[in-house]
Amino acid sequence: MKPPISYRREIPLFYEKTEAEYRKDPYERYDESVVKQSVLHLADEVWGEYPVRAVFDFAESHSLNLSGQNIVELGCGVGRWIGTLAQSYPKANCWGIDYSYQMLRRAREFWIEGKEILMDLTRRGFEKRLLVKGHQLPNLQLGLAKAENLPFANDSQDLILNSFLLDRLEEP
């Protein structure tokens, strides 16, 4: 595995985004993107279930036993899919890779540090604020990288997943 170029709040950066790239990236706007993605992907209580569960179910029906495997999710966002896999397969080595530092920061807070996340949904038309309990998953790591230039050695990962990413890549 390539060493990180640097770290930002314990998140390894395998790609050094320029200031212009940070400004251009809509997922770096904390309130607009991170809050929306957190509510969608981490606050099942709001929806009665996880609203993107069909993606998990489809992938799960096609996967083998992932215990002890190396698993990477590209475009992990706030970490729901890779966090769920890390929970389900505690002997797997799981990595969440994303291009947005702010999304990775929320994923780290929730899935690795185990912080409770307060989601104030009142500005978004909901009636209440919601406190969602985080997890502490020792088999999950996160890093900032471009999907086109991953920090892993060739053939070192057993499963590479993504959802909702291909349309965002310049050259998928």
Coordinates of C-alpha atoms in Angstrom, one line a residue:
M1 CA 0.0 0.0 0.0
K2 CA 1.2 3.5 -0.8
P3 CA 2.0 5.7 2.2
P4 CA -0.3 8.7 2.7
I5 CA 0.9 12.1 1.4
S6 CA -0.4 13.6 4.7
Y7 CA -3.1 13.4 7.3
R8 CA -5.9 15.6 8.3
R9 CA -7.6 14.9 11.6
E10 CA -6.3 11.3 11.5
I11 CA -7.7 10.7 8.0
P12 CA -4.9 9.7 5.6
L13 CA -4.8 11.7 2.4
F14 CA -3.5 9.7 -0.6
Y15 CA -4.3 12.6 -2.9
E16 CA -3.5 16.2 -2.2
K17 CA -6.6 18.2 -3.3
T18 CA -5.9 21.8 -4.2
E19 CA -7.8 24.7 -2.7
A20 CA -9.6 25.0 -6.1
E21 CA -10.6 21.3 -6.0
Y22 CA -12.0 21.7 -2.5
R23 CA -14.1 24.8 -3.6
K24 CA -15.3 23.0 -6.7
D25 CA -16.4 19.8 -4.8
P26 CA -20.0 20.1 -3.7
Y27 CA -19.5 17.4 -1.1
E28 CA -17.1 19.7 0.8
R29 CA -19.9 22.0 1.7
Y30 CA -20.6 20.6 5.2
D31 CA -24.2 21.8 5.8
E32 CA -25.5 21.2 2.4
S33 CA -24.0 17.8 1.7
V34 CA -22.8 16.1 4.8
V35 CA -26.0 16.8 6.8
K36 CA -28.2 15.5 3.9
Q37 CA -26.0 12.4 3.4
S38 CA -26.0 11.7 7.1
V39 CA -29.7 11.9 7.3
L40 CA -30.2 9.7 4.2
H41 CA -27.6 7.1 5.1
L42 CA -27.3 7.0 8.9
A43 CA -30.7 8.0 10.3
D44 CA -32.9 4.9 9.5
E45 CA -35.3 6.1 12.2
V46 CA -36.4 8.9 10.0
W47 CA -37.4 6.6 7.2
G48 CA -38.5 3.5 9.1
E49 CA -35.7 1.6 7.4
Y50 CA -32.6 2.3 5.4
P51 CA -33.9 3.8 2.2
V52 CA -31.1 2.4 0.0
R53 CA -31.4 -1.1 1.4
A54 CA -32.1 -2.6 -2.0
V55 CA -28.5 -1.9 -3.1
F56 CA -27.2 -3.8 -0.1
D57 CA -29.7 -6.7 -0.7
F58 CA -28.7 -7.0 -4.3
A59 CA -24.9 -7.0 -3.5
E60 CA -25.3 -9.4 -0.6
S61 CA -27.2 -11.9 -2.8
H62 CA -24.1 -12.0 -5.1
S63 CA -21.4 -12.1 -2.5
L64 CA -19.5 -14.9 -0.9
N65 CA -18.3 -15.2 2.7
L66 CA -16.3 -12.0 3.2
S67 CA -14.8 -13.0 6.6
G68 CA -11.1 -12.4 6.5
Q69 CA -11.2 -10.6 3.1
N70 CA -9.9 -7.2 2.1
I71 CA -12.8 -5.1 1.1
V72 CA -12.8 -1.6 -0.4
E73 CA -15.7 0.7 -1.1
L74 CA -15.0 3.5 -3.5
G75 CA -17.0 6.6 -3.0
C76 CA -18.0 5.6 0.5
G77 CA -19.4 9.0 1.5
V78 CA -20.5 8.9 5.2
G79 CA -19.5 5.2 5.2
R80 CA -22.8 3.3 5.5
W81 CA -22.1 0.4 3.2
I82 CA -18.5 -0.2 4.2
G83 CA -19.4 0.4 7.9
T84 CA -22.2 -2.2 7.6
L85 CA -19.8 -4.7 6.0
A86 CA -17.2 -4.0 8.7
Q87 CA -19.9 -4.8 11.3
S88 CA -21.1 -7.9 9.6
Y89 CA -17.6 -9.3 8.9
P90 CA -15.4 -8.3 11.9
K91 CA -12.4 -10.3 10.6
A92 CA -12.5 -8.5 7.2
N93 CA -10.1 -5.6 6.6
C94 CA -12.3 -2.8 5.3
W95 CA -11.4 0.4 3.7
G96 CA -13.7 3.3 2.7
I97 CA -12.2 5.6 0.1
D98 CA -13.8 8.9 -0.9
Y99 CA -12.7 12.1 -2.6
S100 CA -14.5 14.3 0.0
Y101 CA -12.7 15.1 3.2
Q102 CA -16.0 16.2 4.9
M103 CA -17.8 13.0 4.1
L104 CA -14.8 11.0 5.4
R105 CA -14.7 13.1 8.5
R106 CA -18.4 12.3 9.3
A107 CA -17.7 8.6 8.5
R108 CA -14.8 8.6 10.9
E109 CA -16.8 10.3 13.7
F110 CA -19.6 7.8 13.3
W111 CA -18.1 4.4 12.3
I112 CA -14.6 4.6 14.0
E113 CA -14.8 7.1 16.9
G114 CA -18.3 6.0 17.9
K115 CA -19.6 9.5 18.3
E116 CA -23.3 10.2 18.6
I117 CA -24.4 12.4 15.8
L118 CA -27.1 15.0 16.5
M119 CA -29.1 15.6 13.3
D120 CA -31.2 18.8 13.5
L121 CA -33.7 18.2 10.8
T122 CA -36.0 21.1 11.7
R123 CA -34.6 23.3 9.0
R124 CA -35.4 20.6 6.5
G125 CA -39.1 20.3 7.4
F126 CA -38.9 17.6 10.1
E127 CA -40.4 18.2 13.5
K128 CA -37.6 17.0 15.7
R129 CA -33.9 16.6 16.2
L130 CA -32.5 13.1 16.2
L131 CA -29.5 11.6 18.0
V132 CA -28.0 8.7 16.2
K133 CA -25.5 6.4 18.1
G134 CA -22.2 5.7 16.4
H135 CA -20.0 2.6 16.3
Q136 CA -16.4 1.8 17.0
L137 CA -15.2 -0.6 14.3
P138 CA -11.5 -1.6 14.6
N139 CA -11.5 -3.3 11.2
L140 CA -12.5 -0.1 9.3
Q141 CA -10.1 2.4 7.8
L142 CA -10.9 5.5 5.7
G143 CA -8.8 7.5 3.3
L144 CA -9.1 10.3 0.8
A145 CA -8.1 9.3 -2.7
K146 CA -9.3 9.4 -6.3
A147 CA -11.0 6.3 -7.5
E148 CA -8.7 6.4 -10.6
N149 CA -5.6 6.3 -8.5
L150 CA -6.0 4.0 -5.5
P151 CA -3.3 3.6 -2.8
F152 CA -3.5 -0.2 -2.8
A153 CA -1.1 -2.6 -4.5
N154 CA -2.4 -4.4 -7.6
D155 CA -4.4 -7.6 -6.8
S156 CA -4.3 -6.8 -3.0
Q157 CA -8.1 -6.4 -2.6
D158 CA -10.6 -9.2 -2.6
L159 CA -13.7 -7.1 -3.2
I160 CA -14.0 -3.5 -4.5
L161 CA -17.5 -2.0 -4.4
N162 CA -19.2 1.2 -5.3
S163 CA -22.6 2.7 -5.7
F164 CA -23.6 6.1 -7.0
L165 CA -20.0 6.8 -8.2
L166 CA -19.5 6.1 -11.8
D167 CA -21.4 9.1 -13.0
R168 CA -19.0 11.3 -11.1
L169 CA -15.8 10.0 -12.6
E170 CA -14.2 11.8 -15.6
E171 CA -12.9 8.5 -17.0
P172 CA -14.7 5.5 -15.3

